CSV table of C-alpha atoms and ligand atoms in Angstrom, one decimal:
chain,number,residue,atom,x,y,z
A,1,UNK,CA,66.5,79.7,91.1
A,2,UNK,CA,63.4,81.5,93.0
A,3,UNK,CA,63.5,85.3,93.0
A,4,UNK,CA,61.3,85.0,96.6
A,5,UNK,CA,62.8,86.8,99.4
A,6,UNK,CA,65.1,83.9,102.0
A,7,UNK,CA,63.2,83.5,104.9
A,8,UNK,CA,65.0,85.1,108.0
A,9,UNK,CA,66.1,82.0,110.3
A,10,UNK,CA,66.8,82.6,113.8
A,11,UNK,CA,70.8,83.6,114.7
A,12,UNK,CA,72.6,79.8,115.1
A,13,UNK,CA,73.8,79.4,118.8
A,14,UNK,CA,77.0,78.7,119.9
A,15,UNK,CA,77.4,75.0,119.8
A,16,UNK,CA,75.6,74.5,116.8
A,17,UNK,CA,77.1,72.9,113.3
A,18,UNK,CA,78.8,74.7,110.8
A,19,UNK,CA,79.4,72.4,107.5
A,20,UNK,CA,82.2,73.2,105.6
A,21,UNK,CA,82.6,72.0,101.7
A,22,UNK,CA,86.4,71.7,100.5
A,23,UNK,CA,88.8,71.2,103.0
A,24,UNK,CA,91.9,73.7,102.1
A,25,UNK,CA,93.1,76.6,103.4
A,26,UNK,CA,89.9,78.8,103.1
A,27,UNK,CA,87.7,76.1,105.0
A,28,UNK,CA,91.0,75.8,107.5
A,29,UNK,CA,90.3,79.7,108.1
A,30,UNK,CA,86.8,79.3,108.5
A,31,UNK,CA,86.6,76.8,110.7
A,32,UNK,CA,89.2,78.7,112.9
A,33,UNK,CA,86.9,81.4,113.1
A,34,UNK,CA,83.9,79.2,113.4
A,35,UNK,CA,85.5,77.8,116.2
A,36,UNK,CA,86.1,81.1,118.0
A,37,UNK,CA,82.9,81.9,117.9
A,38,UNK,CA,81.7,78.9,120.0
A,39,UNK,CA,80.8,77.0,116.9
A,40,UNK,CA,81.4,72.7,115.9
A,41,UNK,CA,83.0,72.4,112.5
A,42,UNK,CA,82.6,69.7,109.9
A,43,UNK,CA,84.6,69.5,106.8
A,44,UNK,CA,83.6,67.2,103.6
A,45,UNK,CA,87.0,66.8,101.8
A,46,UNK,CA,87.7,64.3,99.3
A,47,UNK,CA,91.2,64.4,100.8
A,48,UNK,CA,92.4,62.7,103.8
A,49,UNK,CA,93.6,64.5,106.8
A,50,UNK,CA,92.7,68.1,104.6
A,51,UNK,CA,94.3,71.1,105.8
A,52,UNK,CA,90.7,72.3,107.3
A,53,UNK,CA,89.6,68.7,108.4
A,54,UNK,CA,93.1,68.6,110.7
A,55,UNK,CA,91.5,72.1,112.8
A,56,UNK,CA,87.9,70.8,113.0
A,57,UNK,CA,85.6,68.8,115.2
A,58,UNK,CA,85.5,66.2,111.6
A,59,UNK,CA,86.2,65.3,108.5
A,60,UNK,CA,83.9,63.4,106.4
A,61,UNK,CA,86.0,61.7,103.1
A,62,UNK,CA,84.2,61.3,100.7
A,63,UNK,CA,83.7,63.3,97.2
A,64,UNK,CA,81.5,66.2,96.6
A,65,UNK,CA,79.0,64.4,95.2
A,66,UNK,CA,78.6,61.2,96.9
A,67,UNK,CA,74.6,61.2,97.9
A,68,UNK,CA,74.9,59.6,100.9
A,69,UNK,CA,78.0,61.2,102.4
A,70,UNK,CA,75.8,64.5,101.1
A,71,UNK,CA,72.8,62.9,103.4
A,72,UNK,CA,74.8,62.6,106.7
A,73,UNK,CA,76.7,65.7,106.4
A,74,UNK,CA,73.1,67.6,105.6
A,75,UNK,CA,72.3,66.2,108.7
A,76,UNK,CA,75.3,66.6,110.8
A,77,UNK,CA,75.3,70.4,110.3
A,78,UNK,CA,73.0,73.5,110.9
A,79,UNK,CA,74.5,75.3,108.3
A,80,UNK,CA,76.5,74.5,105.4
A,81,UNK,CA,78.9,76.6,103.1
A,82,UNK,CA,81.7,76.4,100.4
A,83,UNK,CA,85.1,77.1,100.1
A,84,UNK,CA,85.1,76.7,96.6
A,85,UNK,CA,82.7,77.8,93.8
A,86,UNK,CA,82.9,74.3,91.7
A,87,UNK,CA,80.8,72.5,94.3
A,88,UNK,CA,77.9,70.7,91.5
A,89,UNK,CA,75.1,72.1,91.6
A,90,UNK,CA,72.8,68.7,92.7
A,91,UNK,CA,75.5,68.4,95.9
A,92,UNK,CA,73.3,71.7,97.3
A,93,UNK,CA,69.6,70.3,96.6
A,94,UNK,CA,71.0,66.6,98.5
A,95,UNK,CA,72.3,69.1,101.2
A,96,UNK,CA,68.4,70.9,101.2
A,97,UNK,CA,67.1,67.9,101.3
A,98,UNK,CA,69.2,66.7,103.7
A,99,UNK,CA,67.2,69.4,105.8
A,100,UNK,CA,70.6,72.1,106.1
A,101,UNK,CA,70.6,75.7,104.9
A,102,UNK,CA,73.1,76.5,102.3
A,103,UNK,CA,74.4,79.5,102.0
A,104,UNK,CA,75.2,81.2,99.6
A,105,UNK,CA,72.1,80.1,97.7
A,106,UNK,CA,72.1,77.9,94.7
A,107,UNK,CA,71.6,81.1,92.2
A,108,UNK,CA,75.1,82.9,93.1
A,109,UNK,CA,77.0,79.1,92.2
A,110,UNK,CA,75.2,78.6,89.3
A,111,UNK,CA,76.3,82.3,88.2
A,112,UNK,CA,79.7,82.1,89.5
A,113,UNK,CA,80.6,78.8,87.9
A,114,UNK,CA,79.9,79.4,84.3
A,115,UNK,CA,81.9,82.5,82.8
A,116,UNK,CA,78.8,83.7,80.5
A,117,UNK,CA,75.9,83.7,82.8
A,118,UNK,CA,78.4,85.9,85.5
A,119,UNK,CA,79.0,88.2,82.3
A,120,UNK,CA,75.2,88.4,81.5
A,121,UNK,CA,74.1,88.5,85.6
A,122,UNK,CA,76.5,91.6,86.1
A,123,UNK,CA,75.7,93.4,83.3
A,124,UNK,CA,72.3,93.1,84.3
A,125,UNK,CA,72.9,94.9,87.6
A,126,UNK,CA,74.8,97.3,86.6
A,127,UNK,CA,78.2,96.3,86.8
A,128,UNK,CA,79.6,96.4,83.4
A,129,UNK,CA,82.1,93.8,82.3
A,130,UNK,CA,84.8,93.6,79.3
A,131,UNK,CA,83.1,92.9,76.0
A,132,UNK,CA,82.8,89.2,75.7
A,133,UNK,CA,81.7,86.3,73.2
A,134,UNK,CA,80.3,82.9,73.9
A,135,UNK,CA,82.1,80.4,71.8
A,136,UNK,CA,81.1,77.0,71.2
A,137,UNK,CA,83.6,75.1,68.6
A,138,UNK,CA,85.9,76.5,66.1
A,139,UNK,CA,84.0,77.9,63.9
A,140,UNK,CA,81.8,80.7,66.6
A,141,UNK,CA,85.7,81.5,68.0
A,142,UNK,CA,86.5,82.3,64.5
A,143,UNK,CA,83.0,84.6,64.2
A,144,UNK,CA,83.9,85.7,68.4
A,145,UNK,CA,87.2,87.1,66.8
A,146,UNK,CA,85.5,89.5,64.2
A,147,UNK,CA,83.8,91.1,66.8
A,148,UNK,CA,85.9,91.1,69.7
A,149,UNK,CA,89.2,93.1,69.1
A,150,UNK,CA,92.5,92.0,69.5
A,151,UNK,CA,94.6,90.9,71.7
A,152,UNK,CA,91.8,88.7,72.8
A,153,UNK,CA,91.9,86.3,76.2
A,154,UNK,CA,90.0,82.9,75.3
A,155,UNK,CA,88.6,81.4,78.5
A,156,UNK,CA,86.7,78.6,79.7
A,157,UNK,CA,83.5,79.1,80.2
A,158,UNK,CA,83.8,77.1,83.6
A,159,UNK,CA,86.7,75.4,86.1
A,160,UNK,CA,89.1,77.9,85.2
A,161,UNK,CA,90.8,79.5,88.3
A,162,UNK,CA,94.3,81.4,88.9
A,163,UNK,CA,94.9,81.8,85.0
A,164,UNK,CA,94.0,78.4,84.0
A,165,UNK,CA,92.0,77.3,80.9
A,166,UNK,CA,93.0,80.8,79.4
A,167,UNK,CA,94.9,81.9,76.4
A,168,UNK,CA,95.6,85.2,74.5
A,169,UNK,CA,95.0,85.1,70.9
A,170,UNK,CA,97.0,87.7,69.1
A,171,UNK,CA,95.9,87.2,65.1
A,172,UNK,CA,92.8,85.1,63.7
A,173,UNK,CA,95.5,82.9,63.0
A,174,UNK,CA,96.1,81.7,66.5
A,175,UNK,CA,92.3,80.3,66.5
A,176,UNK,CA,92.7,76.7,66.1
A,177,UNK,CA,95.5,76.1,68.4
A,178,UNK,CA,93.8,78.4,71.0
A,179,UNK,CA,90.6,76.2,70.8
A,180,UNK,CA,92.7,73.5,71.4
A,181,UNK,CA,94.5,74.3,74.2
A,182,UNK,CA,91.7,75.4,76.1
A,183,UNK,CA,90.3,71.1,75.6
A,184,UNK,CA,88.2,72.2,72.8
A,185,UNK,CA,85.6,73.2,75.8
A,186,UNK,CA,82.8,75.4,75.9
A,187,UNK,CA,84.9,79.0,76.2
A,188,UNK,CA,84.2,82.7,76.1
A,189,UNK,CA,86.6,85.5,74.7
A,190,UNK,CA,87.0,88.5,76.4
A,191,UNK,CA,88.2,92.2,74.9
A,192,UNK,CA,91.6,93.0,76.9
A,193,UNK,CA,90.8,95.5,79.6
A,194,UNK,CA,93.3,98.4,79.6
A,195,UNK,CA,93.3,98.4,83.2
A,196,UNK,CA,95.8,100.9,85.1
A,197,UNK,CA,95.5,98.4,88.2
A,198,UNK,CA,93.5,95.6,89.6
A,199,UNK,CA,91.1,96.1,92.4
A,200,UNK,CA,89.0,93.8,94.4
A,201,UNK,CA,86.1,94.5,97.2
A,202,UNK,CA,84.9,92.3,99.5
A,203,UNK,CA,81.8,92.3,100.7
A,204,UNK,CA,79.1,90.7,102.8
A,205,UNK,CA,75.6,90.1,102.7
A,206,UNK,CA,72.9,88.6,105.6
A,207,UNK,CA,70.1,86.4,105.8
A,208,UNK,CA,68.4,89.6,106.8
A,209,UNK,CA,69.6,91.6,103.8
A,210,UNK,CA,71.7,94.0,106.0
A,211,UNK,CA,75.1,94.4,104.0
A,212,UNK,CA,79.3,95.3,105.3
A,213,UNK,CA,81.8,96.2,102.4
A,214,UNK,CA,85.5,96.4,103.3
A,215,UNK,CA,87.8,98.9,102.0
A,216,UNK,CA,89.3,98.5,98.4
A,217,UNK,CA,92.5,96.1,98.1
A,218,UNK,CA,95.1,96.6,95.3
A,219,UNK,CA,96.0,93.3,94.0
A,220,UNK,CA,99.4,92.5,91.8
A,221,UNK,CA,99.5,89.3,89.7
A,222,UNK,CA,102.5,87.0,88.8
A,223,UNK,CA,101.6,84.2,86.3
A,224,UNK,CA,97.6,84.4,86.4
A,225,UNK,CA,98.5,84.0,90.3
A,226,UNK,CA,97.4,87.1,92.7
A,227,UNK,CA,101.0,87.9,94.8
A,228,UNK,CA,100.2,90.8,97.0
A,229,UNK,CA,96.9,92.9,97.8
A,230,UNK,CA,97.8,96.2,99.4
A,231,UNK,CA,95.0,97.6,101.1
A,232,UNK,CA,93.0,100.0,101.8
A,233,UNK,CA,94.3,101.1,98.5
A,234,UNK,CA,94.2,104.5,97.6
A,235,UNK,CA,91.1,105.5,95.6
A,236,UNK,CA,89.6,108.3,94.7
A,237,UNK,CA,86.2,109.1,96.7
A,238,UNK,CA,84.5,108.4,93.4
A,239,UNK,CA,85.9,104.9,92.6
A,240,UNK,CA,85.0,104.0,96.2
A,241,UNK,CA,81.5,104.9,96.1
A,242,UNK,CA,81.3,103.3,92.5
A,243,UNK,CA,83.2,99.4,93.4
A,244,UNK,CA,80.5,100.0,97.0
A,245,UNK,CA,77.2,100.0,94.8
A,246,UNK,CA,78.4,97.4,92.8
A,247,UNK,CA,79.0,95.1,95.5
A,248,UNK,CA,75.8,96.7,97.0
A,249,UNK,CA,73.9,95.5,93.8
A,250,UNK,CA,75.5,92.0,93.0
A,251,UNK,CA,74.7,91.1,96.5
A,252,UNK,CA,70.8,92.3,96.7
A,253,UNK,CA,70.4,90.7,93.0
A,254,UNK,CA,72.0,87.3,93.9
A,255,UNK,CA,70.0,87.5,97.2
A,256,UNK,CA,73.1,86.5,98.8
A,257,UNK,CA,74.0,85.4,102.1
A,258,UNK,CA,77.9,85.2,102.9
A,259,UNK,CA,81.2,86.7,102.1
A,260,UNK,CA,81.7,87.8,98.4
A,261,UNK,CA,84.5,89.1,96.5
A,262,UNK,CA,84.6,90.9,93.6
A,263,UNK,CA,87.7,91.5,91.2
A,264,UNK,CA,87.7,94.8,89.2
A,265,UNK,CA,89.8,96.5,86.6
A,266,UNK,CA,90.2,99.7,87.2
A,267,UNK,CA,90.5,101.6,83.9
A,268,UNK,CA,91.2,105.1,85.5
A,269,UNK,CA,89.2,108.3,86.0
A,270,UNK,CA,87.2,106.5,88.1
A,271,UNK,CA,85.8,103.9,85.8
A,272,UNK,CA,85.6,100.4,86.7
A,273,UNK,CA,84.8,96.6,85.0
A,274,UNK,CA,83.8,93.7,86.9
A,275,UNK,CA,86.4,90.3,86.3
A,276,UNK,CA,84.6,88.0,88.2
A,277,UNK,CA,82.5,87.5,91.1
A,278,UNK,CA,83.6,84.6,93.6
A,279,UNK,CA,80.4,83.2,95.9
A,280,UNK,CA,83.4,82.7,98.8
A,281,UNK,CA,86.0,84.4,101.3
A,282,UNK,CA,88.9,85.7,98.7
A,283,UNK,CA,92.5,85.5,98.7
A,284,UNK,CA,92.6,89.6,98.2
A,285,UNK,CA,90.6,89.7,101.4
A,286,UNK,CA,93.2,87.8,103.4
A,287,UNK,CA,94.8,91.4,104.4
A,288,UNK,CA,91.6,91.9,106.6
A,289,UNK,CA,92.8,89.5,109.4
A,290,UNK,CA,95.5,91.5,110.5
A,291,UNK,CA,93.5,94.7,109.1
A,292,UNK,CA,90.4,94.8,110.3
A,293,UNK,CA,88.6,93.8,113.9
A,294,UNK,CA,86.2,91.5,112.2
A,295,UNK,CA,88.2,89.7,109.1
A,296,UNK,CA,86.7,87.9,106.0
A,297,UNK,CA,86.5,84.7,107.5
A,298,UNK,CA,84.4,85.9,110.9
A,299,UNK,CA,82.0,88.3,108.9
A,300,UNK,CA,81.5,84.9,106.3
A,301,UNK,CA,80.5,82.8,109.6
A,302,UNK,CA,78.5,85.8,111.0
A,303,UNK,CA,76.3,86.2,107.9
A,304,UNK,CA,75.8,82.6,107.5
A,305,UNK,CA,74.6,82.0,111.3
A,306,UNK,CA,72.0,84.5,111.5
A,307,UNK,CA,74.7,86.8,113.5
A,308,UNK,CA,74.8,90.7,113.1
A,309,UNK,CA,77.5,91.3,110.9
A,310,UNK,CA,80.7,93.0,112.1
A,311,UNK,CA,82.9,96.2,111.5
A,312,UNK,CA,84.6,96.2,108.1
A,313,UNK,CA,86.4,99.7,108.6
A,314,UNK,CA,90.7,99.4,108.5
A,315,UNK,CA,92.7,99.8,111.7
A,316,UNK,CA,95.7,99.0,110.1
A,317,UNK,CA,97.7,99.1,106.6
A,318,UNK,CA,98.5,95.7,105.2
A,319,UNK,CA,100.2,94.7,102.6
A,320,UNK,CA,99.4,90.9,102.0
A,321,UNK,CA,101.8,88.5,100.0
A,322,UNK,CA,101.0,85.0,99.0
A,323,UNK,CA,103.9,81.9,99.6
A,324,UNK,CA,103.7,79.6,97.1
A,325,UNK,CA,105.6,76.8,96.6
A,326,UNK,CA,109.1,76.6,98.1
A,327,UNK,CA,108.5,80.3,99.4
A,328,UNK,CA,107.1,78.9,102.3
A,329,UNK,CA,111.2,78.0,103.1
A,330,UNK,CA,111.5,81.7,104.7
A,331,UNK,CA,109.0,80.9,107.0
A,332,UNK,CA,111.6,80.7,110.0
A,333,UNK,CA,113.1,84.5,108.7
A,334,UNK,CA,109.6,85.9,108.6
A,335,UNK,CA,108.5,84.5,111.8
A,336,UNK,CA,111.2,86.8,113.0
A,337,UNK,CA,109.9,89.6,111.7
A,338,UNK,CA,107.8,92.2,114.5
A,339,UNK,CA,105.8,93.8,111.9
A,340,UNK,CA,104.6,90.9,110.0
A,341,UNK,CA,102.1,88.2,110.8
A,342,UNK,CA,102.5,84.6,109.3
A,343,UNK,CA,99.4,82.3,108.4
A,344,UNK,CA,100.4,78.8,107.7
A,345,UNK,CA,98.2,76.7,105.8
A,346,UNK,CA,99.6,73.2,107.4
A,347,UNK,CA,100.0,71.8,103.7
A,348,UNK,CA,102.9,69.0,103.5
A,349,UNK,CA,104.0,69.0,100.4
A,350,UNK,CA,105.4,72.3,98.6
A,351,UNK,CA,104.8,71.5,95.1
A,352,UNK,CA,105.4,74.8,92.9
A,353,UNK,CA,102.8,77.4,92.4
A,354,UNK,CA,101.3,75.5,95.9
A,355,UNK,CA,99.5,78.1,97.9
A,356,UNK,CA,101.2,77.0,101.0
A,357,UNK,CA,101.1,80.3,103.2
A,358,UNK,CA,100.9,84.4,103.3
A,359,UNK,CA,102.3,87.0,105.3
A,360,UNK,CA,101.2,90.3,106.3
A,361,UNK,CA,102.7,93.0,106.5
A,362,UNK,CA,100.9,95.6,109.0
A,363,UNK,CA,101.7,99.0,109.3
A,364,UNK,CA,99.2,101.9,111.6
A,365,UNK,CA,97.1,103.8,108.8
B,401,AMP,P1,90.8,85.4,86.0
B,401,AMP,O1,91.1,83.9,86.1
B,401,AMP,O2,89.7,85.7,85.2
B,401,AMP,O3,90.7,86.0,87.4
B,401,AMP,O4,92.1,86.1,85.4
B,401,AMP,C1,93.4,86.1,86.0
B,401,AMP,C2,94.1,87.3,85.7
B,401,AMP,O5,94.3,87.5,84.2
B,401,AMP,C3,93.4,88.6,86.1
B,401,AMP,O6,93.6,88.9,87.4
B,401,AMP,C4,94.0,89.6,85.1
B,401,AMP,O7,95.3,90.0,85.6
B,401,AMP,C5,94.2,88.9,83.9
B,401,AMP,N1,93.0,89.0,83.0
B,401,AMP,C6,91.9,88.3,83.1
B,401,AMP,N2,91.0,88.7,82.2
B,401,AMP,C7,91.5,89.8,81.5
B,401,AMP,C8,91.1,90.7,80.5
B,401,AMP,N3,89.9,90.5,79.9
B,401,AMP,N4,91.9,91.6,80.1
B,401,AMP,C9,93.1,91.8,80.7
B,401,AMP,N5,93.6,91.0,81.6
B,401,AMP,C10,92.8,90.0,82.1
């Protein structure tokens, strides 16, 4: 966790290696833009035949932390990245060692995988957050819940995604069977923000330190699960300049290389709290591929390869909505559809909740 500036490597050819950790349907995206650029793609996938792995040059099977799959894939590649924040921490040194750049760095996962370091980091930089309490065991939840009001939300402090590993405690007497279903894990408990809406930016940050930041999207949840990100949402001038210098300042503070995308709550009259940061391309920045000349995925490969970054401005209106599960039976209807663009994930199985697909809806700003 050095504070020294990255070194500025020299812009990644065409026909050199990009590395590609986690194998869904973010790394599947990646390595289709990857690929357009004139890039080779390797996934490392625990999972056989992974949704990315099935679009790239390779697949390497093995876990995330198996040294020497780490050592050969380090090798293999000139670059590596992520498409998921949970990647260990000592998987990035073996990949460093291995002789690849990682990016993002080491400091944005450790601050993006645990739920109180993110809390402290953005407070830091000036992006204020929900009031929150670190709790331990029973007993600190109990002393979290005379501080924090109530209706509290009871999280794990890390692995939790999509609403998992959370809980809302409505009275003190709710504590003990909160702690336990959470898994009696380390946890924090957040104050419930009285948000009108949720917003997200996503935003993008070189090895050079130049940075791109897309127009606001305007996300609706169902069951923890994001469903649909409007965007560009409408904003006021002064909420847009406010969510741009916080992604301006997360990004120089993490000196952070790649895409990055920030969930907000926005409280009204302009005033805005950071949810959580994510060190990745974002499901609320799907919208951009139909959107925007350059989407999520391209700018994410751009920044990580030494290339200028690209246009972030909105040709388009888009209203994104995930499939999940057995929604992705209407694929057929919405594949008939002129004014909507389908992107398949290539996933077998639709198990329920299964991100399997999304669909955007694009209309001329
Ligand atoms: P997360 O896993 O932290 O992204 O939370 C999933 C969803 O739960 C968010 O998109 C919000 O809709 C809701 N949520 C999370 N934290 C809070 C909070 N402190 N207050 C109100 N709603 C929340």
């Amino acid at each position: 966790m050095s504070d020294a500036p990255s070194p500025v490597p020299p812009a990644l050819a065409p026909g050199s290696t990009v590395g590609i950790l986690g194998g869904g349907q973010l790394g599947r995206m990646l390595s289709q833009a990857a690929s357009r650029l004139g890039f080779d793609v390797v996934i490392l996938d625990p999972e056989e035949n992974s949704p990315a792995g099935r679009v790239s040059r390779g697949q390497i099977v093995a876990a995330y932390d198996d040294p020497t799959a780490l050592n050969v894939f380090g090798r293999v590649c000139d670059v590596v990245t992520f498409e998921f924040e949970n990647v260990p921490a000592r998987s990035v040194e073996l990949l460093a060692e291995a002789g690849a750049r990682v990016a993002p760095g080491p400091r944005a996962l450790a601050v993006a995988q645990d739920r109180i370091l993110e809390k402290t980091f953005l407070n830091e930089a000036g992006a204020p957050t929900v009031e929150f309490a670190m709790v331990d065991d029973l007993p600190s939840l109990e002393t979290a819940l005379q501080v924090i009001p109530l209706p509290a939300l009871l999280k794990t402090r890390r692995e939790g995604y999509d609403g998992k590993g959370q809980v809302w405690i409505k009275s003190v007497k709710q504590a003990a069977a909160a702690w336990a279903s959470i898994g009696e894990r380390p946890a924090v408990l957040e104050a419930r923000a009285l948000f009108v809406r949720e917003l997200s930016i996503i935003c993008a940050r070189g090895w050079d330190g130049k940075t791109a930041v897309y127009p606001l999207g305007w996300n609706t949840h169902k069951g923890g699960v994001l469903k649909t990100t409007v965007a560009p949402a409408e904003v006021d001038s002064k909420t847009e300049r406010r969510a741009r210098a916080i992604a301006r300042a997360v990004l120089e503070q993490l000196d952070y290389v790649g895409v990055l995308g920030i969930e907000l709550f926005d409280l009204g009259e302009s005033r805005l709290l950071v949810n959580e940061i994510a060190p990745r391309v974002h499901n609320t920045g799907h919208w951009t591929q139909d959107g925007c000349v350059c989407d999520q995925f391209e700018q994410h490969i751009r920044a990580i390869t030494g290339w200028p970054l690209g246009p972030t401005a909105a040709h388009a209106h888009v209203e994104m909505t995930n499939l999940l599960g057995e929604d992705i039976d209407q694929w057929e209807k919405l594949a008939g559809n002129s004014d909507r663009r389908l992107h398949l994930y290539g996933k077998g199985e639709a198990r329920p909740g299964r991100k399997m697909a999304h669909v955007n809806r694009v209309r001329p700003l």
